[in-house]
């Protein structure tokens, strides 16, 4: 009976992974981040490199989620990784807001249409402040 339960749990986990993976690919495709990056950087001929970068990034992220990885590297080397991760998340957020036209609709609905630049700056600065607080307070507390 335990074997049947374990097989069912494995099947549900695999199905969930397929669903999340399909959603991720659909999300990246709808937002058009990869074609946009290739257009901006004029690297259309390196499409295979982009594909492999995404595949290897997803595989590495999955592996790190399941297996605790300790590289033993100095904390200073984490800065470029964090910077690149932040750039990617920023690209995702910018593409999503561009596709959905979130800010103009939000500004019009809450009646601050003439202050949209201030609204966007407040959101960006709030995000930066929240991220810094999280990393400097919570993450630093765990290391000490």
GROMACS .gro file of C-alpha atoms in nm:
model
  144
    1UNK     CA    1   0.000   0.000   0.000
    2UNK     CA    2   0.288   0.236   0.078
    3UNK     CA    3   0.434   0.175  -0.267
    4UNK     CA    4   0.104   0.270  -0.429
    5UNK     CA    5   0.086   0.587  -0.220
    6UNK     CA    6   0.446   0.677  -0.309
    7UNK     CA    7   0.380   0.622  -0.679
    8UNK     CA    8   0.071   0.842  -0.658
    9UNK     CA    9   0.265   1.117  -0.480
   10UNK     CA   10   0.540   1.095  -0.742
   11UNK     CA   11   0.283   1.113  -1.022
   12UNK     CA   12   0.112   1.417  -0.865
   13UNK     CA   13   0.450   1.587  -0.820
   14UNK     CA   14   0.547   1.517  -1.180
   15UNK     CA   15   0.211   1.643  -1.307
   16UNK     CA   16   0.245   1.956  -1.095
   17UNK     CA   17   0.593   2.016  -1.231
   18UNK     CA   18   0.469   1.980  -1.587
   19UNK     CA   19   0.187   2.227  -1.519
   20UNK     CA   20   0.421   2.481  -1.362
   21UNK     CA   21   0.675   2.436  -1.643
   22UNK     CA   22   0.410   2.483  -1.909
   23UNK     CA   23   0.285   2.793  -1.730
   24UNK     CA   24   0.638   2.932  -1.707
   25UNK     CA   25   0.705   2.875  -2.076
   26UNK     CA   26   0.367   3.024  -2.165
   27UNK     CA   27   0.433   3.325  -1.943
   28UNK     CA   28   0.777   3.388  -2.095
   29UNK     CA   29   0.636   3.340  -2.446
   30UNK     CA   30   0.336   3.571  -2.400
   31UNK     CA   31   0.550   3.844  -2.249
   32UNK     CA   32   0.801   3.814  -2.533
   33UNK     CA   33   1.104   3.870  -2.313
   34UNK     CA   34   1.347   3.659  -2.513
   35UNK     CA   35   1.266   3.811  -2.854
   36UNK     CA   36   1.278   4.155  -2.694
   37UNK     CA   37   1.623   4.087  -2.546
   38UNK     CA   38   1.747   3.956  -2.881
   39UNK     CA   39   1.609   4.265  -3.054
   40UNK     CA   40   1.769   4.507  -2.809
   41UNK     CA   41   2.106   4.330  -2.806
   42UNK     CA   42   2.098   4.243  -3.178
   43UNK     CA   43   2.180   3.878  -3.107
   44UNK     CA   44   1.921   3.699  -3.322
   45UNK     CA   45   2.183   3.447  -3.436
   46UNK     CA   46   2.239   3.328  -3.078
   47UNK     CA   47   1.886   3.201  -3.019
   48UNK     CA   48   2.018   2.855  -2.923
   49UNK     CA   49   2.227   3.018  -2.650
   50UNK     CA   50   1.916   3.187  -2.511
   51UNK     CA   51   1.727   2.858  -2.519
   52UNK     CA   52   2.004   2.671  -2.341
   53UNK     CA   53   2.044   2.949  -2.085
   54UNK     CA   54   1.676   2.922  -1.993
   55UNK     CA   55   1.682   2.542  -1.984
   56UNK     CA   56   2.000   2.527  -1.774
   57UNK     CA   57   1.873   2.802  -1.544
   58UNK     CA   58   1.548   2.616  -1.479
   59UNK     CA   59   1.734   2.289  -1.424
   60UNK     CA   60   1.982   2.453  -1.185
   61UNK     CA   61   1.700   2.623  -0.996
   62UNK     CA   62   1.516   2.293  -0.964
   63UNK     CA   63   1.828   2.114  -0.843
   64UNK     CA   64   1.903   2.382  -0.585
   65UNK     CA   65   1.542   2.358  -0.461
   66UNK     CA   66   1.582   1.989  -0.382
   67UNK     CA   67   1.947   1.954  -0.286
   68UNK     CA   68   2.116   2.187  -0.039
   69UNK     CA   69   2.412   2.334  -0.224
   70UNK     CA   70   2.701   2.495  -0.038
   71UNK     CA   71   2.966   2.626  -0.273
   72UNK     CA   72   3.185   2.778  -0.003
   73UNK     CA   73   3.239   3.095  -0.204
   74UNK     CA   74   3.288   3.440  -0.053
   75UNK     CA   75   2.970   3.643  -0.009
   76UNK     CA   76   3.107   3.907  -0.246
   77UNK     CA   77   3.068   3.665  -0.537
   78UNK     CA   78   2.694   3.652  -0.470
   79UNK     CA   79   2.658   4.014  -0.579
   80UNK     CA   80   2.672   3.943  -0.955
   81UNK     CA   81   2.431   3.651  -0.917
   82UNK     CA   82   2.188   3.867  -0.722
   83UNK     CA   83   2.226   4.149  -0.972
   84UNK     CA   84   2.152   3.924  -1.269
   85UNK     CA   85   1.856   3.767  -1.088
   86UNK     CA   86   1.720   4.110  -1.007
   87UNK     CA   87   1.760   4.223  -1.367
   88UNK     CA   88   1.567   3.918  -1.487
   89UNK     CA   89   1.287   3.975  -1.234
   90UNK     CA   90   1.277   4.340  -1.335
   91UNK     CA   91   1.247   4.242  -1.700
   92UNK     CA   92   0.962   4.008  -1.613
   93UNK     CA   93   0.782   4.275  -1.413
   94UNK     CA   94   0.833   4.541  -1.681
   95UNK     CA   95   0.711   4.310  -1.956
   96UNK     CA   96   0.408   4.210  -1.752
   97UNK     CA   97   0.310   4.569  -1.679
   98UNK     CA   98   0.366   4.660  -2.043
   99UNK     CA   99   0.143   4.378  -2.164
  100UNK     CA  100  -0.131   4.439  -1.909
  101UNK     CA  101  -0.111   4.820  -1.909
  102UNK     CA  102  -0.137   4.810  -1.531
  103UNK     CA  103  -0.018   5.154  -1.430
  104UNK     CA  104  -0.242   5.372  -1.650
  105UNK     CA  105  -0.549   5.171  -1.551
  106UNK     CA  106  -0.455   5.180  -1.181
  107UNK     CA  107  -0.383   5.553  -1.190
  108UNK     CA  108  -0.712   5.628  -1.363
  109UNK     CA  109  -0.913   5.412  -1.121
  110UNK     CA  110  -0.769   5.561  -0.804
  111UNK     CA  111  -0.778   5.915  -0.943
  112UNK     CA  112  -0.408   5.998  -0.957
  113UNK     CA  113  -0.364   5.999  -1.334
  114UNK     CA  114  -0.167   6.324  -1.330
  115UNK     CA  115   0.074   6.181  -1.070
  116UNK     CA  116   0.159   5.859  -1.255
  117UNK     CA  117   0.534   5.928  -1.257
  118UNK     CA  118   0.532   5.980  -0.880
  119UNK     CA  119   0.327   5.660  -0.842
  120UNK     CA  120   0.578   5.460  -1.046
  121UNK     CA  121   0.872   5.607  -0.854
  122UNK     CA  122   0.702   5.526  -0.523
  123UNK     CA  123   0.647   5.167  -0.635
  124UNK     CA  124   1.006   5.128  -0.753
  125UNK     CA  125   1.158   5.286  -0.443
  126UNK     CA  126   0.927   5.083  -0.219
  127UNK     CA  127   1.038   4.765  -0.392
  128UNK     CA  128   1.404   4.857  -0.350
  129UNK     CA  129   1.355   4.952   0.016
  130UNK     CA  130   1.162   4.632   0.088
  131UNK     CA  131   1.424   4.417  -0.080
  132UNK     CA  132   1.708   4.587   0.105
  133UNK     CA  133   1.524   4.552   0.436
  134UNK     CA  134   1.462   4.183   0.371
  135UNK     CA  135   1.821   4.106   0.274
  136UNK     CA  136   1.991   4.324   0.533
  137UNK     CA  137   1.766   4.228   0.823
  138UNK     CA  138   1.629   3.876   0.775
  139UNK     CA  139   1.903   3.719   0.565
  140UNK     CA  140   2.180   3.879   0.769
  141UNK     CA  141   2.012   3.762   1.094
  142UNK     CA  142   2.024   3.401   0.975
  143UNK     CA  143   2.396   3.423   0.901
  144UNK     CA  144   2.493   3.569   1.240
   0.00000   0.00000   0.00000
